[in-house]
Coordinates of N, CA and C in Angstrom, one line a residue:
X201 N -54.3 75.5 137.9 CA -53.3 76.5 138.2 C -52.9 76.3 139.6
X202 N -51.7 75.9 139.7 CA -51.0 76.2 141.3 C -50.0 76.9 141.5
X203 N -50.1 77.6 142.4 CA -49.3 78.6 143.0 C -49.0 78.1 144.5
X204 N -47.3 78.4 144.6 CA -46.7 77.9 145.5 C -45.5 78.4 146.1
X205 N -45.4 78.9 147.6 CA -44.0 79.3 147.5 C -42.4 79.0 147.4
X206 N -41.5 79.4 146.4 CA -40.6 79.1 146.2 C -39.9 78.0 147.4
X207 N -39.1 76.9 146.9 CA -38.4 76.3 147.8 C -37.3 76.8 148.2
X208 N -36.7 76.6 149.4 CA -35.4 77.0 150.1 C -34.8 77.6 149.0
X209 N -34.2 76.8 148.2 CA -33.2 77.3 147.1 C -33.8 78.2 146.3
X210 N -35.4 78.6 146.1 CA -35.6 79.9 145.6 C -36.7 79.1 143.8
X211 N -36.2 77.6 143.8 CA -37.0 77.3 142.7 C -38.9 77.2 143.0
X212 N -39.2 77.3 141.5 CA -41.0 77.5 142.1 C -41.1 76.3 141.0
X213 N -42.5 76.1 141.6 CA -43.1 74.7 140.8 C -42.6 74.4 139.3
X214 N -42.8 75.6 138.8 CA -42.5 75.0 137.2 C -41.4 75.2 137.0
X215 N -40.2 75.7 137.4 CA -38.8 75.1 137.8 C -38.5 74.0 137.8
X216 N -39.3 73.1 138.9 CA -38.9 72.1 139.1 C -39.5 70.8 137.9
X217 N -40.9 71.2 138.1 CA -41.6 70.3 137.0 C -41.6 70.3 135.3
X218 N -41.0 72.3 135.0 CA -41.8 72.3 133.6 C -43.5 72.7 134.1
X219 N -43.7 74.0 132.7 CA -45.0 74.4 132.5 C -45.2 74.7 131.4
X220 N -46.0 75.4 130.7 CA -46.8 75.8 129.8 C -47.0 77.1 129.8
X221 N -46.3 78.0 128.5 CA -47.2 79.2 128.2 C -48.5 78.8 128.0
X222 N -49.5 79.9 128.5 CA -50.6 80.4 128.0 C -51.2 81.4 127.6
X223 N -52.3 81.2 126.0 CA -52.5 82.3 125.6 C -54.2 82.6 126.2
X224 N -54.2 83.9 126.7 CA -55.4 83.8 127.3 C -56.3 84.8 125.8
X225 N -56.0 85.0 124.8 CA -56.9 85.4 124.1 C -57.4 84.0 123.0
X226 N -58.8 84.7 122.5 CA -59.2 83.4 121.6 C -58.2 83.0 120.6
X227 N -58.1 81.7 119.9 CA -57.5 81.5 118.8 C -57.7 82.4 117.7
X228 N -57.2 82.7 116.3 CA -57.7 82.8 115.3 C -58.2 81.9 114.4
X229 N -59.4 82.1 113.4 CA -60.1 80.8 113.2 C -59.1 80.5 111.6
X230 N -59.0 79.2 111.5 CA -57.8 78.9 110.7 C -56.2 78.8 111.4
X231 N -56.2 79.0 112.2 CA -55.1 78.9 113.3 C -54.6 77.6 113.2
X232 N -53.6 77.4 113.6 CA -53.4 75.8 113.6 C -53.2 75.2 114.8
X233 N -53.6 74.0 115.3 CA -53.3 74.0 116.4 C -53.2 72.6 116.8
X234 N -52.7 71.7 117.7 CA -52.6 70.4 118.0 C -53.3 70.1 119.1
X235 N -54.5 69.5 118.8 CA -54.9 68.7 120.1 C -54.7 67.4 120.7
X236 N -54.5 67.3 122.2 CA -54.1 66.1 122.9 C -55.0 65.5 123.8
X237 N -55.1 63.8 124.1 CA -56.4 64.1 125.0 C -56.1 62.0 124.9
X238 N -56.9 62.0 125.9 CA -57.1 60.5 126.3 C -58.4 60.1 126.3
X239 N -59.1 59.5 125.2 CA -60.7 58.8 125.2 C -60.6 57.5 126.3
X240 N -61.8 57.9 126.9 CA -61.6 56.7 127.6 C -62.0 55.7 127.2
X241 N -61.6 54.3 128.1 CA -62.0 53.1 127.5 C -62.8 52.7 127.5
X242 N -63.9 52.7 127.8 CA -65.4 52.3 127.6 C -66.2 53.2 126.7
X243 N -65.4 53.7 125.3 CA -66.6 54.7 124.6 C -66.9 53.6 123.1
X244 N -66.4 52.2 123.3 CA -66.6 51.3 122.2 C -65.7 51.6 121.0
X245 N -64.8 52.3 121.2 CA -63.7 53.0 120.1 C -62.5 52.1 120.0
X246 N -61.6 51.8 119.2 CA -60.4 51.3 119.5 C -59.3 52.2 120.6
X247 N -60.0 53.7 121.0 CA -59.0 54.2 122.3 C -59.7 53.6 123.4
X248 N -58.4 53.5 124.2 CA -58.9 53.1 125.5 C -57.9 53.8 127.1
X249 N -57.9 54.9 126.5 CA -57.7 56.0 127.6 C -55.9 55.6 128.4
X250 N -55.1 54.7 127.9 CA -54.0 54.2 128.0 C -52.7 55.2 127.0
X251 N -53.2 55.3 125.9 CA -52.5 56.2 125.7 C -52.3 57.6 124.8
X252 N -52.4 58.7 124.5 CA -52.5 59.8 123.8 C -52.8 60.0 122.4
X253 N -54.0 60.9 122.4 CA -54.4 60.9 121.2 C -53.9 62.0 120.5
X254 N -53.6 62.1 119.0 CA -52.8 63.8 118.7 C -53.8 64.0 117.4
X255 N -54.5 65.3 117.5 CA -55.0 65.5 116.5 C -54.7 67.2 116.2
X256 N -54.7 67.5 114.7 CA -54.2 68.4 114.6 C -54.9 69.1 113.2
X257 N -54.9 70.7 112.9 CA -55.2 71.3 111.7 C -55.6 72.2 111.9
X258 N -56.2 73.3 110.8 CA -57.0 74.3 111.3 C -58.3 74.5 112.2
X259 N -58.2 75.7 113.1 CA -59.1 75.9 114.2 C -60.2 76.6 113.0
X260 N -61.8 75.9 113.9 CA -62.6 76.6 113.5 C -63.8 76.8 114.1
X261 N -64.8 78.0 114.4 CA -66.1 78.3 115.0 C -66.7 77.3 115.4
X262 N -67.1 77.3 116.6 CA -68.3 76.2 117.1 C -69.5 76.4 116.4
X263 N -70.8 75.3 116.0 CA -71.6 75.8 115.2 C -72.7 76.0 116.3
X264 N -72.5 75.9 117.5 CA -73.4 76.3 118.9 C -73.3 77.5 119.5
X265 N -72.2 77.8 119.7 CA -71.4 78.8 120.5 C -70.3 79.1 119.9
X266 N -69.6 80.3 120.1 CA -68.9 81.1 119.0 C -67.7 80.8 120.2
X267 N -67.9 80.4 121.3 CA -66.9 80.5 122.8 C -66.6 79.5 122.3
X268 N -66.8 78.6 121.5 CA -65.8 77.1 121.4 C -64.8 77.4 120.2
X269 N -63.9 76.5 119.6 CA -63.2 76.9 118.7 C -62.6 75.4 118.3
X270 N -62.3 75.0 117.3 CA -62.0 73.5 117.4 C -61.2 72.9 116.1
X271 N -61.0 71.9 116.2 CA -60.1 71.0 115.2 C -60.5 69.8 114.6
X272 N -60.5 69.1 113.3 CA -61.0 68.3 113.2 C -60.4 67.2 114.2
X273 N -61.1 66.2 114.6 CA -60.5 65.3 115.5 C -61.5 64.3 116.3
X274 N -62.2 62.9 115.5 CA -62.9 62.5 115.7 C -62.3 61.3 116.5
X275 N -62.1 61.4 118.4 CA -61.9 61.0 119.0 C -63.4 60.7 120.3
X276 N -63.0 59.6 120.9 CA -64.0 59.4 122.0 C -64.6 59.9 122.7
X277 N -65.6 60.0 123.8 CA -65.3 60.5 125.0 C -64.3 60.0 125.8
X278 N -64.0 61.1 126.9 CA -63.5 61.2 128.0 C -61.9 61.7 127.4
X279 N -61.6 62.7 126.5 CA -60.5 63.5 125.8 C -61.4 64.7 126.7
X280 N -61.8 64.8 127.5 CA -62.5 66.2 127.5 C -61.2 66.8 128.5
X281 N -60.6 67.9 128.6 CA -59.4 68.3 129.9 C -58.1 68.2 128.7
X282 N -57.8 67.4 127.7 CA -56.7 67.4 127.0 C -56.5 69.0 126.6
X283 N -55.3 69.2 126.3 CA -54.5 70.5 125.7 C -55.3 71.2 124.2
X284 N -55.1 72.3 123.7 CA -54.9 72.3 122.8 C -53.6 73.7 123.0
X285 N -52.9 73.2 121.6 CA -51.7 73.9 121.9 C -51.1 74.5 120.2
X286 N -50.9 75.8 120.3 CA -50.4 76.4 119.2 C -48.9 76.3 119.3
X287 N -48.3 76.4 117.8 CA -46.9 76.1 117.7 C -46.5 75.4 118.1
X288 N -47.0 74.4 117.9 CA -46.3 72.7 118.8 C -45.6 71.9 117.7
X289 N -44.6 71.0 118.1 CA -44.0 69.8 117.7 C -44.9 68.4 118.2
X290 N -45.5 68.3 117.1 CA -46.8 66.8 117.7 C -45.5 65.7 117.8
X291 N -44.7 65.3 117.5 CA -44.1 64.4 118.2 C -43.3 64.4 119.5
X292 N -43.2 65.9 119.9 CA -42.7 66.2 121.2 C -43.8 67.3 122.0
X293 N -44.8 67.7 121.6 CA -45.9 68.8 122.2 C -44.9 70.0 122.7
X294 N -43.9 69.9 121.8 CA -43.4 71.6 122.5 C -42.7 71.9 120.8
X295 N -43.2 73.5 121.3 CA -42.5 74.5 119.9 C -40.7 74.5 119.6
X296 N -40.8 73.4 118.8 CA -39.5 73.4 118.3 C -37.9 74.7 118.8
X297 N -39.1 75.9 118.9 CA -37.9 77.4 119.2 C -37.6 77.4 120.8
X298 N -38.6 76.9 121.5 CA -38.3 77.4 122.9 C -38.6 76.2 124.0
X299 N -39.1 74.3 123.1 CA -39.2 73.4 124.1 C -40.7 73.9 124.9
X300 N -41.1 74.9 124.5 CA -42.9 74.5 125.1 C -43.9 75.0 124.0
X301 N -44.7 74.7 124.5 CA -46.3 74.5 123.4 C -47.1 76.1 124.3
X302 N -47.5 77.0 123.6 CA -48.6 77.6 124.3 C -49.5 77.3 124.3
X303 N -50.2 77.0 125.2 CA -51.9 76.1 125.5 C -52.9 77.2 125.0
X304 N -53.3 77.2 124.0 CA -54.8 77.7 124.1 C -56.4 77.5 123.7
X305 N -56.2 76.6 124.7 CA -57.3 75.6 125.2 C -57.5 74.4 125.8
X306 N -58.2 74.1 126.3 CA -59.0 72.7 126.9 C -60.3 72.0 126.2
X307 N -60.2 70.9 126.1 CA -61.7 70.4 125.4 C -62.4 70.4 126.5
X308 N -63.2 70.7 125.7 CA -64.8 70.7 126.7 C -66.3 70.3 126.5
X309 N -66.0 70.2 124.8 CA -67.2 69.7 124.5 C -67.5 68.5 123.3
X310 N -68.4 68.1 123.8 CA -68.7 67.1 123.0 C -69.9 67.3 122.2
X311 N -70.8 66.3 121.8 CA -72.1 66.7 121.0 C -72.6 67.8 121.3
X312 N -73.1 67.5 122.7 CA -74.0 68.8 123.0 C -73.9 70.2 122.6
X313 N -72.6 70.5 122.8 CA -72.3 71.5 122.5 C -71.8 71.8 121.0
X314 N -71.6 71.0 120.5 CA -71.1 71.4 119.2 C -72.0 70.9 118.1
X315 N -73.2 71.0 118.0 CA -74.0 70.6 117.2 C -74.5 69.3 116.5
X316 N -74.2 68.5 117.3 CA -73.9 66.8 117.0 C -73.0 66.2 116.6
X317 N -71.8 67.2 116.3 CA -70.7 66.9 115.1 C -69.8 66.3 116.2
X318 N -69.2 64.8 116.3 CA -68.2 64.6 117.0 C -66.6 64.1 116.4
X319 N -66.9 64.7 115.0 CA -65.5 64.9 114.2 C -65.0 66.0 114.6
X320 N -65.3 66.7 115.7 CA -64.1 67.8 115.9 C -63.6 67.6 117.3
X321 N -63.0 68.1 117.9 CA -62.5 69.0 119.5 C -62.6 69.6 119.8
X322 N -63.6 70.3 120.4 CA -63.8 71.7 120.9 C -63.0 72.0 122.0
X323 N -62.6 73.3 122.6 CA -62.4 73.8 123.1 C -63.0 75.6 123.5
X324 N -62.2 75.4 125.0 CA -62.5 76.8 125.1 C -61.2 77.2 125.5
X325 N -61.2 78.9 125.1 CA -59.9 79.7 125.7 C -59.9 79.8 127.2
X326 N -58.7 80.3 127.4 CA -59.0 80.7 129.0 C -59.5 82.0 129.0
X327 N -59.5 83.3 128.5 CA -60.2 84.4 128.5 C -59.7 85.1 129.5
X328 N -60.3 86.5 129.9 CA -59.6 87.2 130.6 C -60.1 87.2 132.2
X329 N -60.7 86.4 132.2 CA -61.2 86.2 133.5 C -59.7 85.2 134.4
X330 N -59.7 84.2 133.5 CA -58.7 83.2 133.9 C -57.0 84.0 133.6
X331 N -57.0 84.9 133.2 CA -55.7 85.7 132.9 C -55.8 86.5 134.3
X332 N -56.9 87.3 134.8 CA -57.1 87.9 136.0 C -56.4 87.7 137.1
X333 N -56.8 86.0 137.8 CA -56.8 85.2 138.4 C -55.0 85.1 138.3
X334 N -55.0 84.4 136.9 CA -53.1 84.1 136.7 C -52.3 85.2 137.4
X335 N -52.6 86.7 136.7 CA -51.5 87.3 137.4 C -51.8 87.6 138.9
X336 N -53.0 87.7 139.1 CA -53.3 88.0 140.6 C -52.0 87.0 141.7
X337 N -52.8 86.0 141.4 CA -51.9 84.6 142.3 C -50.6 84.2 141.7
X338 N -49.8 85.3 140.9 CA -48.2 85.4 140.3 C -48.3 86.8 141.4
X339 N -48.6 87.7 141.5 CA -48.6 89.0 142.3 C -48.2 88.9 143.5
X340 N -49.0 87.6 144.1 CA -48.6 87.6 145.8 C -46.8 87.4 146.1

């Protein structure tokens, strides 16, 4: 998250660059959702962290932790940080209606966390802690 003050002319970062809605509440399980992410190259896989992986379908319960939520998507390590994004266009990662994707989530876990299963993507929401923070540092 960066926050920054407007330039001369009054534009702010995602003006200039493009951003991302986000949904700071959990998914719904069965939701659909697209995950994106880069394995890196050293996990013995045919990815090799060069270029994007898209995996996509219904979200469902972590079988560890109920804070994860996930997709099938049996990708490498080092996808951990990729998106996950509701209402998305997987050949453009933005919602056909409005040109963006709303993010809800980030991978984060691999085996450990998800019961040994590394046919899915986990993720976590950002929650209302991370929603706090958002509008706080939009406030100033």
């Amino acid at each position: 998250m960066a926050v920054a003050h407007p330039a001369s002319d009054g534009r702010t970062v995602a003006d200039v660059v493009g951003s991302r809605r986000t949904a700071f509440t959990r998914p719904r399980k069965g939701q659909f959702t697209d995950a994106f992410g880069y394995p890196h190259a050293n996990s013995g896989t045919p990815f090799k962290g060069a270029r994007t992986v898209h995996c996509a379908g219904p979200i469902r319960s972590g079988p560890e932790t109920l804070l994860l939520r996930g997709t099938r998507c049996d990708r490498a390590h080092g996808a951990s940080g990729g998106r996950h994004f509701a209402g998305c266009d997987p050949a453009t990662g933005s919602d056909p209606a409005t040109g963006t994707g709303t993010v809800t989530g980030v991978t984060t876990a691999g085996k450990d966390l998800s019961g040994g299963e590394s046919a899915y993507a986990y993720a976590t929401w950002p929650g209302t802690g991370a929603e706090r923070l958002y509008r706080r540092a939009h406030a100033d």
